[in-house]
Coordinates of C-alpha atoms and ligand atoms in Angstrom, one line a residue:
M1 CA -48.5 -55.7 -57.0
Y2 CA -50.6 -54.9 -53.5
L3 CA -46.9 -54.8 -51.9
C4 CA -45.6 -52.9 -54.8
T5 CA -48.5 -49.8 -53.8
Q6 CA -47.7 -50.3 -50.2
I7 CA -43.1 -49.8 -50.7
R8 CA -44.1 -46.3 -52.7
I9 CA -47.4 -45.8 -50.5
L10 CA -44.6 -45.8 -47.5
Y11 CA -41.8 -43.9 -49.6
K12 CA -44.5 -41.2 -50.2
I13 CA -45.0 -40.9 -46.5
L14 CA -41.3 -40.8 -45.3
I15 CA -40.3 -38.0 -48.2
N16 CA -43.3 -35.9 -46.5
I17 CA -41.8 -36.2 -42.6
V18 CA -38.2 -35.4 -44.3
S19 CA -40.0 -32.3 -46.4
M20 CA -42.0 -31.4 -43.8
N21 CA -39.0 -30.9 -41.1
I22 CA -37.2 -29.0 -43.9
K23 CA -40.4 -26.9 -44.0
D24 CA -40.1 -25.9 -40.8
R25 CA -36.9 -25.6 -40.9
V26 CA -36.7 -23.2 -43.7
E27 CA -40.0 -20.8 -41.9
S28 CA -38.0 -21.3 -39.2
L29 CA -34.5 -20.1 -40.1
Q30 CA -36.6 -17.0 -42.1
A31 CA -38.0 -15.6 -39.0
Q32 CA -34.9 -15.8 -37.0
V33 CA -32.7 -14.1 -40.0
E34 CA -35.3 -11.2 -39.3
K35 CA -34.3 -10.5 -35.9
M36 CA -30.7 -11.4 -36.7
N37 CA -28.7 -8.5 -34.5
A38 CA -25.7 -7.6 -32.8
A39 CA -23.9 -4.8 -30.8
N40 CA -20.9 -5.3 -31.0
Q41 CA -18.0 -7.7 -33.0
Q42 CA -18.8 -11.0 -30.2
E43 CA -22.3 -10.5 -30.9
L44 CA -21.5 -10.8 -34.1
E45 CA -19.1 -13.8 -34.3
T46 CA -22.3 -15.5 -32.1
L47 CA -23.9 -15.5 -35.1
R48 CA -21.6 -16.3 -37.9
L49 CA -21.3 -19.6 -35.5
K50 CA -24.9 -20.1 -34.9
F51 CA -25.8 -19.6 -37.6
M52 CA -23.4 -20.1 -40.9
S53 CA -20.6 -22.3 -39.2
K54 CA -20.8 -26.2 -40.5
K55 CA -22.5 -27.4 -37.2
G56 CA -24.9 -24.2 -37.1
E57 CA -28.1 -23.6 -38.8
M58 CA -27.9 -23.3 -42.6
G59 CA -25.4 -26.1 -42.0
E60 CA -27.9 -28.4 -41.0
L61 CA -30.2 -27.5 -43.5
M62 CA -28.3 -28.4 -45.9
D63 CA -27.1 -31.4 -44.6
E64 CA -30.7 -32.2 -44.5
F65 CA -31.5 -30.9 -48.6
K66 CA -28.6 -33.6 -49.7
A67 CA -30.6 -36.3 -48.3
L68 CA -33.3 -35.2 -50.0
P69 CA -35.0 -37.5 -52.8
K70 CA -34.0 -35.7 -56.8
E71 CA -38.1 -34.2 -57.3
E72 CA -37.4 -32.4 -53.5
K73 CA -34.8 -30.9 -54.2
A74 CA -35.9 -29.3 -56.8
Q75 CA -38.8 -28.1 -55.7
W76 CA -36.8 -26.5 -52.3
G77 CA -33.3 -25.9 -53.4
Q78 CA -34.1 -22.4 -54.9
T79 CA -36.1 -21.8 -51.3
V80 CA -32.8 -22.8 -49.6
N81 CA -30.3 -21.3 -51.6
A82 CA -32.2 -17.7 -50.5
L83 CA -32.6 -18.5 -47.6
R84 CA -28.7 -18.6 -47.4
Q85 CA -27.7 -15.4 -49.4
T86 CA -30.6 -13.3 -47.1
I87 CA -28.7 -14.5 -44.4
E88 CA -25.0 -14.4 -45.7
A89 CA -26.3 -10.4 -47.0
R90 CA -28.0 -9.9 -43.2
F91 CA -24.8 -10.8 -41.9
N92 CA -22.3 -8.6 -44.3
D93 CA -24.9 -5.8 -43.6
L94 CA -24.1 -6.2 -39.6
K95 CA -20.5 -6.3 -40.4
T96 CA -20.4 -3.4 -42.4
Q97 CA -22.9 -1.6 -40.3
L98 CA -20.3 -2.1 -36.6
A99 CA -17.2 -1.0 -38.3
E100 CA -18.9 2.4 -39.7
K101 CA -20.2 2.5 -36.1
N102 CA -16.5 2.4 -35.1
E103 CA -15.1 4.1 -37.2
A104 CA -17.3 7.3 -36.0
V105 CA -16.4 6.1 -32.6
Q106 CA -12.8 7.0 -33.2
E107 CA -13.4 10.0 -35.3
K108 CA -15.7 11.7 -32.0
T109 CA -12.6 10.7 -30.0
D110 CA -9.7 13.6 -29.9
L111 CA -6.6 12.7 -28.2
T112 CA -5.3 15.6 -29.7
R113 CA -7.9 17.7 -27.1
T114 CA -7.0 19.5 -24.0
P115 CA -8.2 17.1 -21.3
D116 CA -10.5 18.6 -18.7
S117 CA -9.3 20.4 -16.6
V118 CA -9.1 18.9 -12.4
E119 CA -10.7 21.5 -10.1
M120 CA -8.0 22.2 -7.4
G121 CA -9.5 22.2 -4.0
S122 CA -7.7 23.9 -0.9
R123 CA -6.6 23.5 2.6
H124 CA -8.8 23.8 5.4
P125 CA -8.4 26.9 7.1
L126 CA -8.1 24.9 10.5
S127 CA -5.1 22.8 8.5
L128 CA -3.8 26.3 7.6
V129 CA -3.9 28.1 10.9
R130 CA -2.9 25.2 12.8
E131 CA 0.5 24.8 10.4
E132 CA 0.8 28.4 11.2
I133 CA 1.4 27.6 14.8
V134 CA 3.6 24.9 13.9
D135 CA 5.8 26.7 11.4
I136 CA 6.2 29.7 14.2
F137 CA 7.2 27.3 16.9
S138 CA 9.8 25.5 14.5
R139 CA 11.1 28.2 14.4
I140 CA 12.5 28.6 18.1
G141 CA 12.6 25.1 18.2
F142 CA 9.9 23.2 18.2
T143 CA 8.9 19.6 17.0
V144 CA 6.5 18.4 16.7
A145 CA 4.6 15.4 18.7
D146 CA 1.7 12.9 17.9
G147 CA 0.0 10.3 20.3
P148 CA -3.3 8.7 19.9
E149 CA -6.9 10.0 20.4
V150 CA -8.6 6.9 22.8
E151 CA -6.5 7.1 25.6
D152 CA -6.2 5.7 29.2
D153 CA -7.3 8.0 32.3
R154 CA -3.7 8.2 33.1
H155 CA -1.9 9.8 30.3
V156 CA -4.8 12.4 30.0
F157 CA -5.7 12.6 34.0
S158 CA -3.5 11.0 36.4
L159 CA -0.1 11.9 35.4
L160 CA -1.1 15.6 34.9
N161 CA -2.3 16.1 38.3
F162 CA -6.1 15.8 38.4
A163 CA -6.4 13.5 41.6
P164 CA -9.5 11.1 41.4
E165 CA -13.0 13.2 42.1
H166 CA -11.2 16.6 41.8
P167 CA -13.6 19.5 39.9
A168 CA -11.1 20.3 37.8
R169 CA -11.7 16.8 35.7
D170 CA -15.5 18.1 35.5
M171 CA -14.0 20.7 33.3
Q172 CA -12.9 18.4 30.6
D173 CA -16.1 15.6 30.9
T174 CA -15.6 13.3 28.1
F175 CA -16.6 10.0 26.1
F176 CA -15.8 7.2 27.8
I177 CA -14.7 3.7 25.8
E178 CA -13.6 1.6 28.4
K179 CA -14.9 2.3 32.6
E180 CA -14.3 0.6 35.9
E181 CA -18.0 1.5 38.3
G182 CA -17.3 4.3 40.9
V183 CA -14.4 6.4 41.1
Q184 CA -12.4 7.3 37.3
K185 CA -8.8 4.9 37.4
P186 CA -5.9 5.0 35.2
T187 CA -7.2 2.7 33.4
D188 CA -10.0 3.7 32.2
I189 CA -10.0 4.7 28.5
L190 CA -11.3 7.5 26.9
L191 CA -11.2 10.3 24.6
R192 CA -8.6 13.0 24.6
T193 CA -9.4 16.1 26.2
H194 CA -6.7 18.2 25.9
T195 CA -2.7 17.0 23.8
S196 CA -1.4 17.4 26.9
S197 CA -1.8 13.4 26.6
V198 CA 1.2 13.8 24.7
Q199 CA 3.2 15.9 26.6
T200 CA 3.0 12.8 29.1
R201 CA 3.9 10.4 26.6
I202 CA 6.6 12.6 25.5
M203 CA 8.3 13.0 29.6
L204 CA 7.4 9.0 30.1
S205 CA 10.0 8.6 27.2
Q206 CA 12.8 11.3 27.0
Q207 CA 15.1 12.9 29.6
P208 CA 15.3 17.1 29.5
P209 CA 16.0 18.8 27.1
I210 CA 12.4 19.2 26.2
R211 CA 11.0 21.3 23.7
V212 CA 8.1 20.0 21.4
L213 CA 4.4 21.3 19.7
C214 CA 1.5 18.3 20.5
P215 CA -1.4 19.4 17.5
G216 CA -4.3 17.3 17.1
R217 CA -8.0 17.0 17.4
V218 CA -9.3 16.5 21.5
Y219 CA -12.9 15.7 22.8
R220 CA -15.2 16.9 25.2
N221 CA -18.3 16.0 26.2
E222 CA -20.1 19.3 26.3
A223 CA -24.5 19.7 25.7
I224 CA -23.9 23.0 24.8
S225 CA -26.3 22.9 22.4
A226 CA -27.8 20.2 19.9
R227 CA -26.0 20.9 17.2
A228 CA -22.7 22.0 19.7
H229 CA -19.8 19.7 18.3
C230 CA -17.7 17.3 21.0
F231 CA -14.4 17.7 19.5
F232 CA -12.4 20.5 18.2
H233 CA -8.5 20.8 17.6
Q234 CA -5.9 21.7 19.3
V235 CA -1.3 22.5 19.6
E236 CA 0.4 23.3 22.9
G237 CA 3.6 23.5 23.7
L238 CA 6.1 22.1 26.3
Y239 CA 9.4 23.5 27.0
I240 CA 11.6 21.7 29.7
D241 CA 15.0 22.2 30.7
K242 CA 17.3 23.3 33.1
N243 CA 16.7 27.1 34.6
V244 CA 13.5 27.9 32.5
S245 CA 11.3 30.0 33.9
F246 CA 7.4 32.3 33.5
A247 CA 10.4 34.7 31.7
D248 CA 11.0 32.6 28.9
L249 CA 7.2 31.5 28.7
R250 CA 6.9 34.8 28.2
Q251 CA 9.2 36.1 26.0
T252 CA 8.1 32.7 24.2
L253 CA 4.1 33.7 23.5
L254 CA 4.6 37.2 22.9
Y255 CA 6.5 36.2 20.2
F256 CA 3.9 33.6 18.4
A257 CA 1.8 36.4 19.6
K258 CA 3.7 39.0 17.0
E259 CA 4.1 36.6 14.5
M260 CA 0.7 35.4 14.5
F261 CA -1.8 38.0 14.6
G262 CA 1.2 41.1 13.7
A263 CA 4.1 42.8 15.0
D264 CA 2.0 44.9 16.9
T265 CA -0.2 42.4 19.0
K266 CA 0.6 43.2 23.2
I267 CA 0.1 40.8 25.1
R268 CA -1.1 40.4 28.9
L269 CA -1.5 36.9 31.4
R270 CA -4.3 36.3 34.2
P271 CA -3.8 34.5 36.7
S272 CA -5.7 31.2 35.9
Y273 CA -5.6 27.1 37.1
F274 CA -4.3 24.3 35.7
P275 CA -4.0 20.7 37.9
F276 CA -0.8 19.9 35.3
T277 CA 1.1 24.3 36.0
E278 CA 1.5 25.8 39.0
P279 CA 1.9 28.8 38.5
S280 CA -0.7 29.1 35.8
A281 CA -2.3 32.0 33.6
E282 CA -4.7 32.8 30.8
M283 CA -3.1 34.9 28.0
D284 CA -5.2 37.4 26.1
I285 CA -3.8 39.3 23.1
S286 CA -4.7 43.2 22.4
C287 CA -7.9 43.4 20.3
D288 CA -7.0 44.1 16.6
L289 CA -11.0 45.2 16.1
C290 CA -10.8 48.5 17.6
G291 CA -6.8 48.2 19.0
G292 CA -7.2 47.9 22.4
K293 CA -10.0 50.6 22.8
G294 CA -12.7 48.4 23.2
C295 CA -15.5 47.4 20.9
A296 CA -18.5 44.8 20.2
F297 CA -15.4 41.6 19.5
C298 CA -13.6 42.6 23.1
K299 CA -17.1 43.4 24.9
G300 CA -15.8 46.5 25.2
T301 CA -12.2 45.3 27.4
G302 CA -9.7 46.0 24.3
W303 CA -8.6 42.3 25.3
V304 CA -9.7 39.0 23.8
E305 CA -8.5 35.6 25.2
I306 CA -6.2 32.8 22.8
L307 CA -4.2 30.6 25.0
G308 CA -3.8 28.9 28.6
C309 CA -0.1 28.4 29.9
G310 CA 1.8 27.8 33.0
M311 CA 5.0 26.5 34.6
V312 CA 5.2 22.7 34.8
D313 CA 3.7 21.4 38.2
P314 CA 6.8 19.6 39.9
N315 CA 4.2 17.1 40.1
V316 CA 3.7 16.6 36.8
L317 CA 7.3 16.3 36.2
E318 CA 8.0 13.9 38.8
A319 CA 5.5 10.9 38.0
C320 CA 6.5 11.4 34.8
G321 CA 9.9 10.7 35.7
I322 CA 12.1 14.2 34.9
D323 CA 13.8 15.6 38.5
S324 CA 11.9 18.6 39.3
K325 CA 15.4 19.4 41.4
V326 CA 17.3 19.5 37.9
Y327 CA 14.9 20.1 35.6
S328 CA 11.8 23.1 35.5
G329 CA 9.8 23.9 32.4
Y330 CA 6.7 26.0 31.0
A331 CA 3.8 24.3 28.2
F332 CA 0.8 26.3 26.9
G333 CA -2.3 25.1 24.9
M334 CA -4.3 26.8 22.2
G335 CA -7.5 25.8 20.7
V336 CA -6.7 26.1 16.7
E337 CA -10.4 27.3 16.2
R338 CA -10.2 29.8 17.9
I339 CA -7.1 31.1 16.8
T340 CA -8.5 30.7 13.1
N341 CA -11.4 32.8 14.6
L342 CA -9.8 35.6 15.7
K343 CA -7.6 35.5 11.8
Y344 CA -10.2 35.1 10.6
R345 CA -13.5 36.4 11.6
V346 CA -15.0 32.9 11.9
K347 CA -18.5 33.9 13.1
D348 CA -19.7 30.4 13.4
L349 CA -17.6 27.1 14.0
R350 CA -19.7 25.0 12.8
L351 CA -18.9 26.2 9.6
F352 CA -15.5 24.3 10.0
S353 CA -16.8 21.0 10.0
E354 CA -20.1 21.2 7.4
N355 CA -17.8 21.0 4.4
D356 CA -19.4 23.8 2.6
V357 CA -17.1 24.3 -0.6
R358 CA -18.0 28.3 -0.8
F359 CA -16.7 28.8 2.3
L360 CA -13.6 26.3 2.3
S361 CA -12.8 27.7 -0.7
Q362 CA -12.2 31.3 0.3
F363 CA -9.0 30.4 2.2
E364 CA -7.4 29.4 -1.2
S365 CA -5.5 31.9 -1.3
C366 CA -4.6 32.3 2.4
Ligands
DAH401 N1 -5.0 21.2 28.2 C1 -5.6 22.7 28.4 C2 -6.6 22.2 28.0 O1 -6.9 21.8 27.5 C3 -4.7 24.2 28.1 C4 -3.4 24.1 28.4 C5 -3.0 24.7 29.5 C6 -3.1 23.7 28.0 C7 -2.3 25.3 29.9 C8 -1.0 23.9 28.7 C9 -1.2 24.8 29.5 O2 0.2 22.6 29.0 O3 -0.3 24.5 30.4 O4 -8.1 23.1 27.9

């Protein structure tokens, strides 16, 4: 009799433990259901697996429920059932919400709409002018050559008749990448100061006739002002053949000036000095603002300077492996910024590198 009572008590305790578990689980699940949410299909599927699958929360709750003794089943049956319905209802709600959201997005996406227009950029004025220069010379047989901006002293200076320590080197002070102590040597590595270095490369690798244009960026170490640029752009030209004369040079440059600045343009050549040409000259064009009468722009002279030129010094031809007794040639070089300035009257050179679209877009129709 005593043992029977003991067993009954133990049984009741066990039942209580199980009911406790089911109570905790039901309460925890009720709390979780309130927070159930899914932002997309993937999250919805995660919810389904977590709560509604056989191995999920609800599955485990049902297992526990099935293990309850009869009288406990009667007590928990309704609660568990209601919880299952709540979970299912919440899940279906979320599913409908997501479907509606997807539909709304699809409705908003009008596939027939004209796409936003893409703003077209415009050519940079320096590129436009460089191309125009190249175009003018290519009409009389010049081709274009390219070369490195990081060069050695040999191609930039030595082969072009710049003697070591000659003051002519001061006209083109540059930035050195690798320099030996003391006097400048042909092996020093530097940023090219002119595209004449491309001309030396061409003369070393080709025999005349040579008729080539060398456009490109060049560097100078000039501290004119804190905001001054250390680089600019050039187009240089070289023509070497038998019987090339100064008259050929003059006529070619006159043709260029008329094509670039208009048929009325006049030119004049003034004696100058470059180590690589002999004789050397600076070329001016008649000022198109005042028609040559003299104004503030041309400082009252009626002329504006646009380029340097001359007959290639025989020393340069020989240094580059070209027989100076058989061949002669002319060379010229101009700054693209300078030509652009004259053509479009750009007052401040800094505008060329500031990337201001208000400035750049003015060249769209050019
Ligand atoms: N290289 C010169 C400079 O940068 C410009 C120049 C002058 C180039 C005369 C030439 C030339 O080819 O013959 O100042």
